[in-house]
Coordinates of C-alpha atoms in Angstrom, one line a residue:
M26 CA 145.0 74.3 192.1
T27 CA 147.0 75.7 189.2
V28 CA 145.4 76.7 185.9
E29 CA 147.1 73.8 184.1
V30 CA 145.8 71.2 186.6
L31 CA 142.3 72.7 186.5
L32 CA 142.3 72.7 182.7
F33 CA 143.4 69.0 182.7
E34 CA 140.7 68.0 185.1
M35 CA 138.1 70.0 183.2
I36 CA 139.0 68.3 179.9
K37 CA 138.6 64.9 181.6
R38 CA 135.1 65.8 182.7
I39 CA 134.3 67.2 179.3
S40 CA 134.6 63.7 177.9
I41 CA 131.4 62.7 179.8
A42 CA 129.4 65.3 177.8
V43 CA 131.1 64.2 174.6
V44 CA 130.1 60.6 175.2
L45 CA 126.6 61.6 176.0
G46 CA 126.5 63.6 172.8
L47 CA 127.5 60.4 170.9
I48 CA 124.7 58.5 172.6
V49 CA 122.1 61.2 171.8
S50 CA 123.1 61.1 168.1
Q51 CA 122.1 57.4 168.0
M52 CA 118.7 57.8 169.6
R53 CA 115.5 57.1 167.6
F54 CA 114.0 60.5 167.8
F55 CA 117.2 62.0 166.3
D56 CA 115.9 61.7 162.8
R57 CA 112.8 63.6 163.8
L58 CA 115.0 66.2 165.4
I59 CA 117.0 66.6 162.1
A60 CA 113.7 66.9 160.2
H61 CA 112.4 69.5 162.7
K62 CA 109.4 67.3 163.4
L63 CA 109.7 66.8 167.1
S64 CA 106.4 66.0 168.8
T65 CA 105.6 67.2 172.3
K66 CA 106.8 63.9 173.6
D67 CA 110.0 64.2 171.6
S68 CA 110.6 67.7 172.8
T69 CA 110.1 66.6 176.4
I70 CA 112.5 63.8 176.1
F71 CA 115.0 66.1 174.4
I72 CA 114.7 68.6 177.3
I73 CA 115.1 65.9 179.9
I74 CA 118.2 64.5 178.2
F75 CA 120.0 67.8 177.7
A76 CA 119.0 69.1 181.2
G77 CA 120.4 65.8 182.5
I78 CA 123.7 66.4 180.6
A79 CA 123.9 69.9 182.0
I80 CA 123.1 68.7 185.6
A81 CA 125.7 65.9 185.2
G82 CA 128.2 68.6 184.2
T83 CA 127.4 70.4 187.5
Y84 CA 127.8 67.3 189.6
A85 CA 131.1 66.5 187.9
G86 CA 132.3 70.0 188.7
I87 CA 135.5 70.8 190.7
P88 CA 134.9 72.6 194.0
I89 CA 136.9 75.9 194.1
D90 CA 136.3 78.7 196.7
D91 CA 132.7 77.7 197.5
A92 CA 132.0 77.5 193.8
L93 CA 132.2 74.8 191.0
A94 CA 134.3 74.8 187.9
N95 CA 132.0 72.7 185.7
S96 CA 130.9 71.7 182.2
R97 CA 127.2 72.6 182.6
M98 CA 127.4 75.1 179.7
V99 CA 128.0 72.3 177.2
G100 CA 124.6 70.7 177.7
I101 CA 122.7 74.0 177.8
M102 CA 124.3 75.6 174.8
A103 CA 124.2 72.4 172.7
A104 CA 120.4 72.2 173.4
G105 CA 120.0 75.8 172.1
L106 CA 122.2 75.3 169.1
I107 CA 120.5 72.1 168.0
A108 CA 116.8 72.8 168.9
G109 CA 116.3 76.5 169.2
P110 CA 115.7 79.2 171.9
R111 CA 112.6 77.6 173.5
I112 CA 114.2 74.3 174.3
G113 CA 117.6 76.0 175.0
G114 CA 115.9 78.4 177.4
I115 CA 114.0 75.6 179.2
V116 CA 117.1 73.4 179.5
G117 CA 119.0 76.5 180.8
L118 CA 116.2 77.2 183.3
L119 CA 116.2 73.7 184.7
A120 CA 119.9 73.5 184.9
G121 CA 120.0 76.9 186.5
I122 CA 117.4 76.0 189.1
H123 CA 119.4 72.9 190.0
R124 CA 122.6 74.9 190.3
Y125 CA 120.8 77.5 192.5
S126 CA 119.6 74.7 194.8
L127 CA 123.1 73.7 195.5
G128 CA 123.9 77.0 197.1
G129 CA 127.2 78.9 197.2
F130 CA 128.0 82.6 196.7
T131 CA 127.8 82.1 192.8
A132 CA 124.5 80.2 192.9
L133 CA 122.3 83.1 191.6
A134 CA 124.9 84.2 189.1
C135 CA 125.3 80.7 187.7
A136 CA 121.5 80.3 187.5
I137 CA 121.1 83.5 185.6
S138 CA 124.0 82.7 183.2
S139 CA 122.6 79.2 182.5
I140 CA 119.3 80.7 181.3
L141 CA 121.0 83.4 179.2
E142 CA 123.4 80.8 177.7
G143 CA 120.5 78.7 176.6
L144 CA 118.7 81.7 175.0
L145 CA 121.9 82.9 173.4
A146 CA 122.5 79.6 171.7
G147 CA 118.9 79.5 170.6
V148 CA 119.2 82.9 169.0
I149 CA 122.2 81.8 167.1
Y150 CA 120.3 78.7 166.0
R151 CA 117.9 81.0 164.2
Y152 CA 120.7 81.8 161.7
S153 CA 121.3 78.1 160.9
P154 CA 118.0 76.3 161.6
R155 CA 118.5 73.4 159.2
T156 CA 121.8 72.1 160.4
P157 CA 124.0 72.8 163.5
I158 CA 126.6 75.5 163.0
P159 CA 130.2 74.4 162.1
A160 CA 132.4 73.1 164.9
G161 CA 134.7 76.1 164.6
W162 CA 131.9 78.5 165.2
A163 CA 130.7 76.3 168.1
L164 CA 134.2 76.8 169.6
L165 CA 133.8 80.6 169.4
I166 CA 130.3 80.6 170.7
G167 CA 131.4 78.4 173.6
C168 CA 134.0 81.1 174.4
I169 CA 131.3 83.8 174.3
G170 CA 129.0 81.7 176.6
E171 CA 131.8 81.3 179.2
L172 CA 132.7 84.9 179.0
L173 CA 129.1 85.8 179.6
Q174 CA 129.0 83.5 182.7
M175 CA 132.2 85.1 184.1
T176 CA 130.8 88.6 183.5
I177 CA 127.6 87.8 185.3
I178 CA 129.5 86.2 188.2
L179 CA 131.5 89.5 188.5
L180 CA 128.3 91.6 188.4
V181 CA 126.0 89.5 190.6
A182 CA 128.2 87.4 193.0
T183 CA 129.2 89.0 196.3
P184 CA 131.6 89.8 197.8
F185 CA 133.2 91.1 194.6
A186 CA 136.7 90.4 195.8
L187 CA 135.9 86.7 196.1
A188 CA 134.1 86.7 192.8
Y189 CA 137.1 88.3 191.1
H190 CA 139.5 85.8 192.6
L191 CA 137.3 82.9 191.5
V192 CA 137.0 84.2 187.9
S193 CA 140.7 84.8 187.7
E194 CA 141.2 81.1 188.5
I195 CA 138.5 79.4 186.5
A196 CA 137.9 81.7 183.5
L197 CA 140.7 80.4 181.3
P198 CA 140.4 76.6 181.9
M199 CA 136.6 76.6 181.9
T200 CA 136.5 78.7 178.7
I201 CA 139.0 76.5 176.9
A202 CA 137.6 73.1 178.1
N203 CA 133.9 73.9 177.7
S204 CA 134.4 75.5 174.3
I205 CA 136.3 72.4 173.1
G206 CA 133.6 70.2 174.6
L207 CA 130.8 72.2 172.9
S208 CA 132.7 72.1 169.6
L209 CA 133.2 68.3 169.9
F210 CA 129.5 67.8 170.8
I211 CA 128.3 69.8 167.8
K212 CA 130.8 68.0 165.5
I213 CA 129.5 64.6 166.7
I214 CA 125.9 65.7 165.9
K215 CA 126.9 67.1 162.5
D216 CA 128.8 64.0 161.6
S217 CA 125.8 61.8 162.6
M218 CA 123.5 64.0 160.5
H219 CA 126.0 63.6 157.6
R220 CA 126.1 59.9 157.9
R221 CA 122.3 59.7 158.0
E222 CA 122.1 61.9 154.9
I223 CA 124.5 59.5 153.1
L224 CA 122.5 56.5 154.3
K225 CA 119.2 58.2 153.2
A226 CA 120.7 58.9 149.7
S227 CA 121.8 55.2 149.5
Q228 CA 118.4 54.0 150.7
S229 CA 116.6 56.3 148.2
Q230 CA 118.6 54.8 145.4
S231 CA 117.8 51.3 146.6
L232 CA 114.1 52.3 146.9
L233 CA 114.0 53.6 143.4
A234 CA 115.8 50.5 142.0
I235 CA 113.4 48.2 143.9
A236 CA 110.3 50.3 142.8
R237 CA 111.5 50.3 139.2
Q238 CA 112.0 46.5 139.1
S239 CA 109.0 45.5 141.1
V240 CA 106.3 47.7 139.5
S241 CA 105.6 45.2 136.7
Y242 CA 105.0 42.4 139.1
L243 CA 102.9 44.4 141.5
R244 CA 100.6 45.4 138.6
Q245 CA 99.4 41.8 138.8
G246 CA 98.3 42.2 142.4
L247 CA 99.6 40.5 145.6
T248 CA 100.0 36.8 144.8
P249 CA 102.5 34.2 145.7
D250 CA 104.2 34.6 142.3
T251 CA 104.4 38.4 142.4
A252 CA 105.5 38.3 146.1
T253 CA 108.3 35.9 145.3
A254 CA 109.6 38.2 142.5
V255 CA 109.4 41.2 144.9
V256 CA 111.3 39.6 147.8
K257 CA 114.1 38.5 145.5
I258 CA 114.4 42.1 144.2
I259 CA 114.5 43.5 147.8
K260 CA 117.1 40.9 148.9
K261 CA 119.3 41.8 145.9
H262 CA 119.4 45.5 146.8
T263 CA 119.7 45.3 150.6
A264 CA 121.8 43.6 153.3
Y265 CA 118.9 42.0 155.2
A266 CA 119.4 38.4 156.0
A267 CA 115.9 37.5 155.0
V268 CA 112.9 39.2 153.4
S269 CA 109.3 38.1 153.4
V270 CA 105.8 39.1 152.2
T271 CA 102.6 37.8 153.6
D272 CA 98.9 38.3 153.1
T273 CA 96.6 38.5 156.2
E274 CA 96.7 34.7 156.7
R275 CA 99.9 33.2 155.3
V276 CA 103.4 33.7 154.1
L277 CA 103.3 34.4 150.3
A278 CA 107.0 34.5 149.7
Y279 CA 110.3 34.3 151.7
I280 CA 113.9 34.4 150.8
G281 CA 117.0 34.2 152.9
A282 CA 118.0 32.7 156.2
E283 CA 115.7 30.0 157.8
A284 CA 113.6 29.8 154.6
N285 CA 113.0 26.1 155.4
H286 CA 110.7 26.9 158.3
H287 CA 109.7 30.5 157.7
G288 CA 108.8 30.1 154.0
P289 CA 105.4 29.5 152.3
E290 CA 105.6 25.8 153.0
R291 CA 106.1 26.2 156.7
P292 CA 103.8 24.2 158.9
H293 CA 103.5 26.9 161.5
P294 CA 101.1 30.0 161.4
L295 CA 102.4 33.5 161.0
T296 CA 104.8 34.7 163.7
S297 CA 103.4 36.6 166.7
V298 CA 105.1 39.8 165.7
T299 CA 103.5 39.6 162.2
V300 CA 100.0 38.8 163.7
E301 CA 100.3 41.9 166.0
S302 CA 101.3 44.1 163.1
L303 CA 98.4 42.9 161.0
R304 CA 96.1 43.4 163.9
T305 CA 97.1 46.9 164.8
G306 CA 98.1 48.2 161.4
K307 CA 101.3 49.6 162.8
I308 CA 105.0 48.9 162.3
H309 CA 106.3 46.3 164.8
I310 CA 109.9 45.5 165.7
A311 CA 111.2 42.3 167.3
Y312 CA 114.4 43.2 169.1
N313 CA 115.4 39.7 169.8
H314 CA 114.6 36.1 168.7
D315 CA 111.9 35.6 171.4
E316 CA 110.0 38.6 170.2
I317 CA 109.9 37.3 166.7
G318 CA 107.7 34.5 168.0
C319 CA 109.4 31.6 166.2
N320 CA 109.0 28.3 168.0
V321 CA 111.7 26.4 166.0
P322 CA 114.8 25.6 168.1
H323 CA 118.1 27.0 166.9
C324 CA 116.5 29.5 164.5
T325 CA 119.1 32.1 163.7
L326 CA 116.8 35.0 163.1
Q327 CA 117.6 37.6 165.8
S328 CA 115.4 40.6 165.0
A329 CA 112.7 41.6 162.6
L330 CA 110.8 44.6 161.3
V331 CA 107.2 44.1 160.1
V332 CA 105.4 46.8 158.1
P333 CA 101.7 46.4 157.1
L334 CA 100.7 46.7 153.4
T335 CA 97.4 48.5 152.9
I336 CA 94.9 49.4 150.2
K337 CA 92.6 52.3 151.1
D338 CA 93.2 51.8 154.9
T339 CA 92.5 48.1 154.5
I340 CA 95.4 45.8 155.6
I341 CA 96.1 43.2 152.9
G342 CA 99.4 41.9 154.1
S343 CA 102.9 42.7 155.5
L344 CA 106.5 43.2 154.5
K345 CA 109.1 41.7 156.8
L346 CA 112.8 42.3 157.1
Y347 CA 115.1 40.2 159.2
Y348 CA 118.6 40.3 160.7
T349 CA 120.5 37.3 161.9
E350 CA 123.4 39.1 163.7
P351 CA 122.6 39.7 167.4
S352 CA 124.3 43.1 167.3
R353 CA 122.0 44.3 164.5
I354 CA 118.6 45.5 165.3
P355 CA 116.2 47.6 163.2
D356 CA 116.9 51.3 163.8
A357 CA 115.4 54.5 162.6
S358 CA 116.9 54.1 159.1
D359 CA 115.5 50.6 158.8
I360 CA 112.1 51.9 159.8
A361 CA 112.2 54.7 157.3
F362 CA 113.4 52.3 154.5
A363 CA 110.8 49.7 155.3
Q364 CA 108.0 52.3 155.5
G365 CA 109.1 53.8 152.2
L366 CA 109.0 50.3 150.6
A367 CA 105.6 49.6 152.1
D368 CA 104.2 52.9 150.9
L369 CA 105.5 52.3 147.4
F370 CA 104.1 48.8 147.3
S371 CA 100.8 49.9 148.9
T372 CA 100.4 52.7 146.3
Q373 CA 101.2 50.4 143.4
L374 CA 98.8 47.7 144.7
E375 CA 96.1 50.4 145.2
L376 CA 96.6 51.5 141.6
T377 CA 96.4 47.9 140.5
E378 CA 93.2 47.6 142.4
I379 CA 91.8 50.7 140.7
D380 CA 92.7 49.2 137.3
R381 CA 91.1 45.9 138.3
Q382 CA 87.9 47.7 139.5
A383 CA 87.8 49.6 136.3
K384 CA 88.1 46.4 134.3
L385 CA 85.4 44.7 136.4
T386 CA 83.1 47.7 135.9
E387 CA 83.7 47.6 132.2
E388 CA 83.1 43.8 132.2
A389 CA 79.8 44.4 134.1
K390 CA 78.7 47.0 131.6
M391 CA 79.6 44.8 128.6
Q392 CA 78.0 41.8 130.3
A393 CA 74.8 43.8 130.8
L394 CA 74.9 45.1 127.2
H395 CA 75.6 41.6 125.9
T396 CA 72.5 40.4 127.8
Q397 CA 70.4 43.1 126.3
I398 CA 71.6 42.8 122.7
N399 CA 72.0 39.0 122.8
P400 CA 70.0 37.8 119.8
H401 CA 68.2 35.3 122.0
F402 CA 67.2 37.9 124.6
L403 CA 66.5 40.6 122.0
F404 CA 64.4 38.4 119.7
N405 CA 62.4 36.8 122.5
T406 CA 61.7 40.2 124.0
L407 CA 60.6 41.7 120.7
N408 CA 58.6 38.6 119.9
T409 CA 56.9 38.9 123.3
I410 CA 56.1 42.6 122.6
S411 CA 54.9 41.8 119.1
S412 CA 52.5 39.1 120.4
L413 CA 51.1 41.6 123.0
I414 CA 50.5 44.4 120.5
R415 CA 47.2 42.9 119.3
T416 CA 46.1 41.2 122.5
N417 CA 47.3 43.7 125.1
P418 CA 48.6 46.9 123.5
E419 CA 49.1 48.6 126.9
A420 CA 51.3 45.7 128.1
A421 CA 53.3 45.9 124.9
R422 CA 53.8 49.6 125.3
R423 CA 54.9 49.2 128.9
L424 CA 57.4 46.5 127.9
L425 CA 58.9 48.7 125.2
I426 CA 59.4 51.4 127.8
K427 CA 61.0 48.9 130.2
F428 CA 63.2 47.6 127.4
S429 CA 64.5 51.1 126.6
Q430 CA 65.0 51.8 130.3
L431 CA 67.4 48.8 130.5
F432 CA 69.6 50.3 127.8
R433 CA 69.5 53.8 129.2
F434 CA 70.3 52.6 132.7
T435 CA 73.3 50.5 131.5
L436 CA 74.8 53.4 129.5
Q437 CA 74.1 56.1 132.1
Y438 CA 74.8 54.5 135.5
T439 CA 77.3 51.6 135.0
G440 CA 80.4 52.2 137.1
R441 CA 78.6 54.5 139.6
I442 CA 77.3 54.1 143.1
I443 CA 73.6 54.9 143.0
S444 CA 70.6 54.7 145.3
F445 CA 69.1 51.3 145.8
Q446 CA 65.9 52.8 144.6
K447 CA 67.4 53.4 141.1
E448 CA 68.9 49.9 141.1
W449 CA 65.5 48.4 142.1
E450 CA 63.8 50.4 139.3
Q451 CA 66.2 48.8 136.8
V452 CA 65.8 45.3 138.3
S453 CA 62.0 45.7 138.2
A454 CA 62.2 46.6 134.5
F455 CA 64.3 43.5 133.8
L456 CA 61.9 41.3 135.9
E457 CA 58.8 42.6 134.1
I458 CA 60.4 41.7 130.7
A459 CA 61.5 38.3 132.1
V460 CA 58.1 37.4 133.5
A461 CA 56.4 38.5 130.2
R462 CA 58.8 36.2 128.3
H463 CA 58.5 33.2 130.5
G464 CA 54.9 33.4 131.4
D465 CA 53.8 30.8 134.0
R466 CA 57.3 29.3 134.1
L467 CA 58.6 32.2 136.2
F468 CA 57.1 33.4 139.4
V469 CA 58.7 36.3 141.3
T470 CA 58.1 37.6 144.8
H471 CA 59.9 40.3 146.7
T472 CA 60.0 41.8 150.1
I473 CA 62.2 44.9 150.3
D474 CA 62.5 47.1 153.5
P475 CA 61.7 50.6 152.3
A476 CA 64.6 51.9 154.4
L477 CA 67.0 50.4 151.9
F478 CA 66.0 52.6 149.1
A479 CA 67.9 55.7 150.3
Y480 CA 71.3 53.8 150.6
G481 CA 73.9 53.4 147.9
I482 CA 74.8 50.3 145.9
P483 CA 77.1 49.8 142.9
S484 CA 75.0 49.8 139.8
L485 CA 74.4 46.4 138.2
T486 CA 74.8 44.5 141.4
L487 CA 71.4 42.8 141.6
Q488 CA 70.5 42.2 138.0
P489 CA 73.4 39.7 137.3
I490 CA 72.4 37.6 140.3
I491 CA 68.7 37.4 139.2
E492 CA 69.7 36.8 135.6
N493 CA 71.9 34.0 136.8
A494 CA 69.1 32.4 138.8
I495 CA 66.7 32.5 135.8
K496 CA 69.2 31.3 133.2
H497 CA 71.1 28.7 135.1
G498 CA 68.7 27.8 137.9
L499 CA 65.2 27.9 136.4
Q500 CA 65.4 27.5 132.7
P501 CA 66.9 24.0 132.8
R502 CA 63.7 22.9 134.5
E503 CA 60.8 22.3 132.1
E504 CA 58.3 23.6 134.6
G505 CA 60.4 26.6 135.5
G506 CA 60.3 27.9 139.0
S507 CA 60.2 30.8 141.4
I508 CA 62.5 33.5 142.6
S509 CA 62.2 35.4 145.9
I510 CA 64.1 38.6 146.5
L511 CA 64.5 39.9 150.1
G512 CA 66.1 43.1 151.3
A513 CA 66.7 44.1 154.9
V514 CA 68.8 46.2 157.2
D515 CA 71.2 44.2 159.4
G516 CA 72.9 46.6 161.8
D517 CA 75.2 48.8 159.8
D518 CA 74.9 46.6 156.7
M519 CA 72.4 46.0 153.9
V520 CA 71.6 42.4 153.2
I521 CA 69.9 41.4 149.9
T522 CA 69.0 37.8 149.3
V523 CA 68.0 36.1 146.0
I524 CA 66.5 32.6 146.4
D525 CA 65.5 30.3 143.6
D526 CA 64.1 26.8 143.6
G527 CA 66.0 25.7 140.5
V528 CA 68.5 23.0 139.8
G529 CA 71.2 24.2 142.2
F530 CA 75.0 23.7 141.9
D531 CA 76.5 20.3 141.4
N532 CA 79.9 21.4 143.0
D533 CA 80.9 23.8 145.7
P534 CA 79.2 27.1 144.7
T535 CA 81.7 29.3 146.6
Y536 CA 84.4 28.1 144.2
Y537 CA 82.7 29.9 141.3
L538 CA 83.1 33.3 143.1
E539 CA 86.8 33.2 142.5
H540 CA 87.0 30.8 139.5
P541 CA 84.0 31.5 137.2
P542 CA 83.7 29.2 134.2
E543 CA 83.9 30.8 130.8
G544 CA 80.8 32.8 130.0
H545 CA 79.6 32.8 133.6
I546 CA 81.4 35.8 135.1
G547 CA 78.3 37.6 136.3
I548 CA 78.3 36.4 139.9
S549 CA 82.1 36.5 140.3
N550 CA 82.2 40.0 138.8
V551 CA 79.7 41.3 141.4
H552 CA 81.5 39.6 144.3
K553 CA 84.9 41.0 143.3
R554 CA 83.6 44.5 142.7
L555 CA 81.9 44.6 146.1
Q556 CA 85.0 43.3 147.9
G557 CA 87.2 45.7 145.9
I558 CA 85.1 48.7 146.9
Y559 CA 84.1 47.8 150.5
G560 CA 86.6 45.2 151.7
K561 CA 86.8 41.4 152.3
K562 CA 84.0 41.6 154.9
Y563 CA 81.5 42.3 152.1
G564 CA 80.4 40.6 148.9
L565 CA 78.5 37.5 148.1
S566 CA 77.9 34.2 149.9
I567 CA 76.2 31.2 148.3
T568 CA 74.4 28.1 149.6
S569 CA 73.0 25.6 147.2
E570 CA 71.6 22.1 147.1
P571 CA 71.4 20.1 143.8
E572 CA 67.8 20.0 142.5
E573 CA 66.6 22.0 145.4
G574 CA 67.7 25.5 144.6
T575 CA 70.3 28.3 145.4
Q576 CA 70.4 31.2 147.8
I577 CA 72.8 34.1 147.1
T578 CA 73.2 36.7 149.8
I579 CA 74.7 40.2 149.0
R580 CA 76.1 42.1 152.0
L581 CA 77.3 45.7 151.8
P582 CA 77.6 48.6 154.2
R583 CA 74.7 51.1 154.7
E584 CA 76.0 54.3 153.2
L585 CA 74.3 57.2 151.4
P586 CA 75.2 57.3 147.7
E587 CA 77.0 60.6 148.1
E588 CA 79.1 59.3 151.1
A589 CA 79.9 56.1 149.3
T590 CA 80.9 57.9 146.1
R591 CA 83.3 60.2 148.0
R592 CA 84.8 57.3 149.9
H593 CA 85.1 54.9 147.0
V594 CA 85.4 57.2 144.0
S595 CA 89.0 56.1 143.3
T596 CA 88.0 52.5 142.9
I597 CA 84.9 52.9 140.7

């Protein structure tokens, strides 16, 4: 076979490696490769792929004098130039072992040269670790790699005469073809990296624009109105066919294709891919219409990307991006973009929640202060103390101490997570004043598990509940009534129950937790503070019967005050 014919055949085979390089540049782990964040799994996949390219180059080789003119070097040196000496050496070792197993008088020489080529490329990688070397340099390095292989064949293969004859035939065509192949391979990788950098820059601009325009809406929390404004902004700055935001139960906003049955008014529940993402807290991709989980015939949505939205590791909803073209499926750039958006939104919503908690805490403090300096409460308490000064000076002194404790507690502990013991001391002071004021019209009993005293509770959690029971449950009754306070451990939770036999609620009491009437924010405030700190699982529950009484149950996790403070300090 002439040198010209061999060169032509080699160039044809090099096209296989070039095509494989193009495929590699589109794989999902390529972004992590660029960022030098390959996991052990990614590295293993990379090694398998590039060892496969090298081995394919061996199998595609042209038999000459009991040897093979092949393109194995392209896969080996490309691995070293892209990923470093460790991976380059491993790929070279695997390809070398494979070549050795095929036999031939050059088997050992080719195995040795394969390992050294991988290590050589890896050493060169050290000088350009952030980006593959220029294609022109790859051409030169390919020439050096082939010259190294030819030299080892001459030094190791026997008989020397046959080795010399082989090298004289294959050296020039293999050096030219494989160097060109390596250069093209590296150019494809560099071009793909460049396109990704451009795309990332474009996505960064879009992210900044979306963040800038949506921040004012997200400050109001995640509601149908704010979600509608946000999806419109995202749709404006992206090429997605549809954009949606959900909470954990329903679609809050939707814009784009198939809005008629995927929007907030849709009669169907959340799609299966959304449910799965909300359940696992992980990004989920639907690669086709069936995986989206839409049961409506002829729906044009073809793929979807669902990213959870979180506040302090609690899933509160999801962001969904859709394509309608069958040829478009979410790729690594879509995932990065969606994750960036979700992180921005989650951060802003968390900051909004912090602001909301701060306002709730301040409201609780002002409510407590208002109760204590309310002229009616103040005058009645002072009158009670005054009447006791002559008849029971000791009781009057004790009430004055309790009265001062209320003020000191409110100013010192509001907004903090304290031990239940401290909370109970404050509640006891409040109850002693209340019983002194109302006399026989108020009867209080309590059964508290001593184990509760060590655990943490947000300050001013219990007093507003008891105050509400007295003011709105018992005072409307001429004969007054009784209050029972129960505290117990329930698994990993604390459960505190306040029961009164007052007038009860005329309407659904649960409604008042989210929609308190003016001047009656105490219960709602406690409920929202607890849910904001601990999550939707916790807070208040109310049962009530008109003219029979009300039971309010407080549920919160069992945590020591220090643990609770460290965990929730950003929201208090």
